[in-house]
Amino acid sequence: GAGVSQSPSNKVTEKGKDVELRCDPISGHTALYWYRQRLGQGLEFLIYFQGNSAPDKSGLPSDRFSAERTGESVSTLTIQRTQQEDSAVYLCASGAGAGETQYFGPGTRLLVL
Amino acid sequence: AQSVTQLGSHVSVSEGALVLLRCNYSSSVPPYLFWYVQYPNQGLQLLLKYTTGATLVKGINGFEAEFKKSETSFHLTKPSAHMSDAAEYFCAVSERSNFNKFYFGSGTKLNVKP
């Protein structure tokens, strides 16, 4: 089927506003990851979902960041009260299970003015 | 926590020359090891991975990587560069004890000159 999709592809927002980023994983993939990629830097792990287990939130940089996943399907990453340092590409990846190959979406490019 | 070091944020080679992209990890316990490639305006895709077994791993597009435990390295090579190899390459690891998390290097941009 289709690969991982993310929306929106680009988002410009004002400092202090909340944003919601969406990820649709590959059907049947139980593992879902969110990463942040700042300009010129590598990928920074944010959060991991695996089936019905409690998510691994250890990478979330502050309590302004949260994520949810509905069953084994769509996930949303929410950033509250955005700051300029939140500007980055947010990548979602899904996999068949823990430690399995990750398949990445095209990312959402977030710019906070 | 793991750290992944990619030496050289930019590497430039001539078409037909050897490609060598370096990756070192910090863990004392050999992790799972991955190389991903990101072509311009595209998402990351897996090139190859090492989990167990033979330490020389072959991937797509003629790339291969060798896991060297003594050097904590997983360098990526290709004998002869092609223009289409121009992209950004990321090394990643996940710990065998906790493969929830993946740690990525900062990436190496490969430029191939005609």
Short mmCIF file of C-alpha atoms in Angstrom, two decimals:
data_model
loop_
_atom_site.label_atom_id
_atom_site.label_comp_id
_atom_site.label_asym_id
_atom_site.label_seq_id
_atom_site.Cartn_x
_atom_site.Cartn_y
_atom_site.Cartn_z
CA GLY A 1 0.00 0.00 0.00
CA ALA A 2 0.93 3.64 0.28
CA GLY A 3 3.90 4.82 2.28
CA VAL A 4 3.91 7.01 5.36
CA SER A 5 2.14 10.29 4.80
CA GLN A 6 2.34 13.47 6.82
CA SER A 7 0.32 16.64 6.82
CA PRO A 8 0.66 19.48 6.42
CA SER A 9 3.83 19.46 4.36
CA ASN A 10 4.58 23.01 5.45
CA LYS A 11 3.30 25.03 8.38
CA VAL A 12 4.03 28.64 9.25
CA THR A 13 2.77 29.84 12.59
CA GLU A 14 3.23 32.69 14.99
CA LYS A 15 5.09 32.33 18.26
CA GLY A 16 2.72 31.29 21.02
CA LYS A 17 0.23 29.48 18.82
CA ASP A 18 -0.47 25.75 19.04
CA VAL A 19 0.17 23.44 16.08
CA GLU A 20 -0.91 19.92 15.30
CA LEU A 21 1.03 17.67 12.95
CA ARG A 22 -0.42 14.48 11.55
CA CYS A 23 1.12 11.18 10.55
CA ASP A 24 -0.54 8.30 8.73
CA PRO A 25 1.66 5.20 9.03
CA ILE A 26 1.83 2.27 6.69
CA SER A 27 -1.16 0.01 7.28
CA GLY A 28 -0.34 -2.81 9.69
CA HIS A 29 2.74 -1.17 11.15
CA THR A 30 2.62 -1.33 14.92
CA ALA A 31 5.64 0.89 15.59
CA LEU A 32 5.50 4.64 15.03
CA TYR A 33 8.21 7.21 15.70
CA TRP A 34 8.40 10.98 15.68
CA TYR A 35 11.68 12.80 15.11
CA ARG A 36 12.76 16.41 14.85
CA GLN A 37 15.42 17.54 12.40
CA ARG A 38 16.73 21.02 12.90
CA LEU A 39 18.54 22.73 10.04
CA GLY A 40 21.95 21.16 9.51
CA GLN A 41 21.52 18.64 12.29
CA GLY A 42 20.69 14.98 12.60
CA LEU A 43 17.41 13.43 13.61
CA GLU A 44 16.40 13.86 17.22
CA PHE A 45 14.14 11.15 18.66
CA LEU A 46 10.95 12.51 20.19
CA ILE A 47 8.49 9.71 20.92
CA TYR A 48 7.79 6.07 20.07
CA PHE A 49 4.53 4.13 19.98
CA GLN A 50 4.38 0.33 19.85
CA GLY A 51 0.97 -1.29 19.60
CA ASN A 52 -1.06 -0.80 22.77
CA SER A 53 1.96 -0.34 25.03
CA ALA A 54 2.61 2.91 26.83
CA PRO A 55 4.57 5.21 24.53
CA ASP A 56 8.23 6.01 25.09
CA LYS A 57 8.09 9.77 25.59
CA SER A 58 11.66 10.16 26.77
CA GLY A 59 12.69 12.29 23.80
CA LEU A 60 10.06 14.99 24.14
CA PRO A 61 11.99 18.22 24.82
CA SER A 62 9.40 19.91 27.03
CA ASP A 63 5.85 19.58 28.32
CA ARG A 64 4.72 21.76 25.42
CA PHE A 65 5.13 18.70 23.23
CA SER A 66 2.66 15.82 23.27
CA ALA A 67 1.61 13.07 20.92
CA GLU A 68 -1.23 10.65 20.59
CA ARG A 69 -1.89 7.62 18.50
CA THR A 70 -5.26 6.08 17.78
CA GLY A 71 -4.83 2.33 17.99
CA GLU A 72 -2.32 1.34 15.35
CA SER A 73 -3.20 4.09 12.94
CA VAL A 74 -2.90 7.84 12.72
CA SER A 75 -0.77 9.84 15.15
CA THR A 76 -0.78 13.53 15.95
CA LEU A 77 2.09 15.53 17.41
CA THR A 78 0.96 18.69 19.18
CA ILE A 79 3.19 21.59 20.08
CA GLN A 80 1.64 24.12 22.40
CA ARG A 81 2.72 27.75 22.71
CA THR A 82 5.24 27.37 19.90
CA GLN A 83 8.64 29.01 20.18
CA GLN A 84 11.04 29.99 17.44
CA GLU A 85 13.39 27.18 18.43
CA ASP A 86 10.63 24.71 17.53
CA SER A 87 11.24 25.52 13.86
CA ALA A 88 12.38 22.31 12.24
CA VAL A 89 11.29 19.44 10.03
CA TYR A 90 9.21 16.93 11.97
CA LEU A 91 9.53 13.42 10.62
CA CYS A 92 7.32 10.44 11.27
CA ALA A 93 8.34 6.86 10.63
CA SER A 94 6.57 3.54 11.00
CA GLY A 95 7.80 -0.01 11.24
CA ALA A 96 6.54 -3.56 11.50
CA GLY A 97 7.72 -3.75 15.08
CA ALA A 98 10.29 -2.66 17.60
CA GLY A 99 13.74 -2.50 16.07
CA GLU A 100 12.45 -3.22 12.59
CA THR A 101 13.25 -1.09 9.58
CA GLN A 102 11.62 2.31 9.75
CA TYR A 103 9.85 3.82 6.79
CA PHE A 104 9.86 7.59 6.83
CA GLY A 105 7.30 10.10 5.74
CA PRO A 106 8.24 13.25 3.80
CA GLY A 107 8.09 15.39 6.93
CA THR A 108 6.35 18.57 7.99
CA ARG A 109 8.43 21.71 7.77
CA LEU A 110 7.45 23.98 10.66
CA LEU A 111 8.43 27.62 10.77
CA VAL A 112 7.64 29.64 13.87
CA LEU A 113 7.82 33.39 13.31
CA ALA B 1 22.76 7.30 26.02
CA GLN B 2 24.19 6.36 22.69
CA SER B 3 25.97 8.82 20.50
CA VAL B 4 26.62 8.46 16.79
CA THR B 5 29.42 10.37 15.12
CA GLN B 6 29.66 10.91 11.40
CA LEU B 7 33.00 12.38 10.51
CA GLY B 8 32.65 15.01 7.82
CA SER B 9 29.40 16.86 7.27
CA HIS B 10 30.29 17.22 3.58
CA VAL B 11 32.19 14.76 1.39
CA SER B 12 33.00 15.39 -2.24
CA VAL B 13 34.19 12.71 -4.67
CA SER B 14 34.61 12.45 -8.41
CA GLU B 15 32.35 10.21 -10.44
CA GLY B 16 33.86 6.72 -10.47
CA ALA B 17 35.87 7.25 -7.31
CA LEU B 18 35.55 5.35 -4.05
CA VAL B 19 32.94 6.59 -1.60
CA LEU B 20 33.76 6.29 2.10
CA LEU B 21 31.41 7.72 4.70
CA ARG B 22 32.42 7.23 8.30
CA CYS B 23 30.26 6.32 11.27
CA ASN B 24 31.28 5.56 14.84
CA TYR B 25 29.04 4.75 17.77
CA SER B 26 29.64 4.99 21.49
CA SER B 27 28.07 1.87 22.98
CA SER B 28 30.25 -0.85 24.51
CA VAL B 29 27.58 -3.37 23.56
CA PRO B 30 27.25 -3.69 19.78
CA PRO B 31 23.96 -2.15 18.75
CA TYR B 32 21.85 -2.65 15.68
CA LEU B 33 23.31 -0.43 12.94
CA PHE B 34 21.66 1.29 10.01
CA TRP B 35 22.46 3.58 7.12
CA TYR B 36 19.72 5.74 5.67
CA VAL B 37 19.86 7.96 2.58
CA GLN B 38 17.89 11.10 1.91
CA TYR B 39 17.76 12.23 -1.71
CA PRO B 40 16.87 15.86 -2.39
CA ASN B 41 13.22 16.56 -1.64
CA GLN B 42 12.58 12.97 -0.60
CA GLY B 43 12.12 11.13 2.68
CA LEU B 44 14.74 8.96 4.31
CA GLN B 45 15.05 5.43 3.02
CA LEU B 46 16.98 2.49 4.34
CA LEU B 47 20.22 1.63 2.54
CA LEU B 48 21.31 -1.30 4.69
CA LYS B 49 21.35 -2.61 8.23
CA TYR B 50 23.36 -4.88 10.49
CA THR B 51 21.72 -6.86 13.25
CA THR B 52 23.68 -10.09 13.54
CA GLY B 53 25.77 -12.50 11.50
CA ALA B 54 28.14 -11.48 8.72
CA THR B 55 29.80 -8.19 9.52
CA LEU B 56 29.96 -7.04 5.89
CA VAL B 57 26.49 -5.97 4.87
CA LYS B 58 25.42 -5.24 1.33
CA GLY B 59 22.69 -2.74 0.59
CA ILE B 60 20.94 -1.15 -2.30
CA ASN B 61 22.63 0.75 -5.14
CA GLY B 62 25.98 -0.99 -4.66
CA PHE B 63 26.62 0.30 -1.15
CA GLU B 64 28.02 -1.83 1.62
CA ALA B 65 29.09 -1.33 5.20
CA GLU B 66 31.29 -3.28 7.57
CA PHE B 67 30.68 -3.59 11.28
CA LYS B 68 33.98 -3.49 13.19
CA LYS B 69 33.43 -4.12 16.87
CA SER B 70 36.99 -3.30 17.86
CA GLU B 71 36.71 0.11 16.23
CA THR B 72 33.02 0.69 17.13
CA SER B 73 32.55 1.64 13.50
CA PHE B 74 30.13 1.01 10.67
CA HIS B 75 31.59 2.86 7.69
CA LEU B 76 29.69 3.00 4.43
CA THR B 77 31.48 2.39 1.14
CA LYS B 78 30.82 2.16 -2.55
CA PRO B 79 33.61 1.27 -5.00
CA SER B 80 32.56 3.66 -7.75
CA ALA B 81 30.47 6.77 -7.20
CA HIS B 82 27.69 7.69 -9.55
CA MET B 83 26.13 11.11 -10.00
CA SER B 84 22.85 9.71 -8.68
CA ASP B 85 24.52 8.95 -5.34
CA ALA B 86 24.51 12.63 -4.44
CA ALA B 87 22.39 12.77 -1.28
CA GLU B 88 22.60 13.04 2.47
CA TYR B 89 23.50 9.88 4.36
CA PHE B 90 22.60 9.17 7.97
CA CYS B 91 24.03 6.52 10.23
CA ALA B 92 21.73 5.27 13.00
CA VAL B 93 21.89 2.81 15.87
CA SER B 94 19.41 1.21 18.19
CA GLU B 95 20.35 -0.56 21.37
CA ARG B 96 19.76 -4.29 21.61
CA SER B 97 18.43 -3.80 25.13
CA ASN B 98 16.03 -1.05 24.09
CA PHE B 99 15.30 -0.96 20.41
CA ASN B 100 12.49 1.49 20.92
CA LYS B 101 14.92 4.31 20.38
CA PHE B 102 17.04 5.08 17.40
CA TYR B 103 19.98 7.47 17.57
CA PHE B 104 20.96 9.22 14.38
CA GLY B 105 24.18 10.88 13.39
CA SER B 106 24.15 14.43 12.09
CA GLY B 107 24.43 13.29 8.49
CA THR B 108 26.98 13.53 5.69
CA LYS B 109 26.17 15.27 2.44
CA LEU B 110 27.79 13.51 -0.48
CA ASN B 111 28.59 15.55 -3.56
CA VAL B 112 29.63 13.73 -6.73
CA LYS B 113 31.60 15.74 -9.28
CA PRO B 114 31.49 14.88 -12.97
#
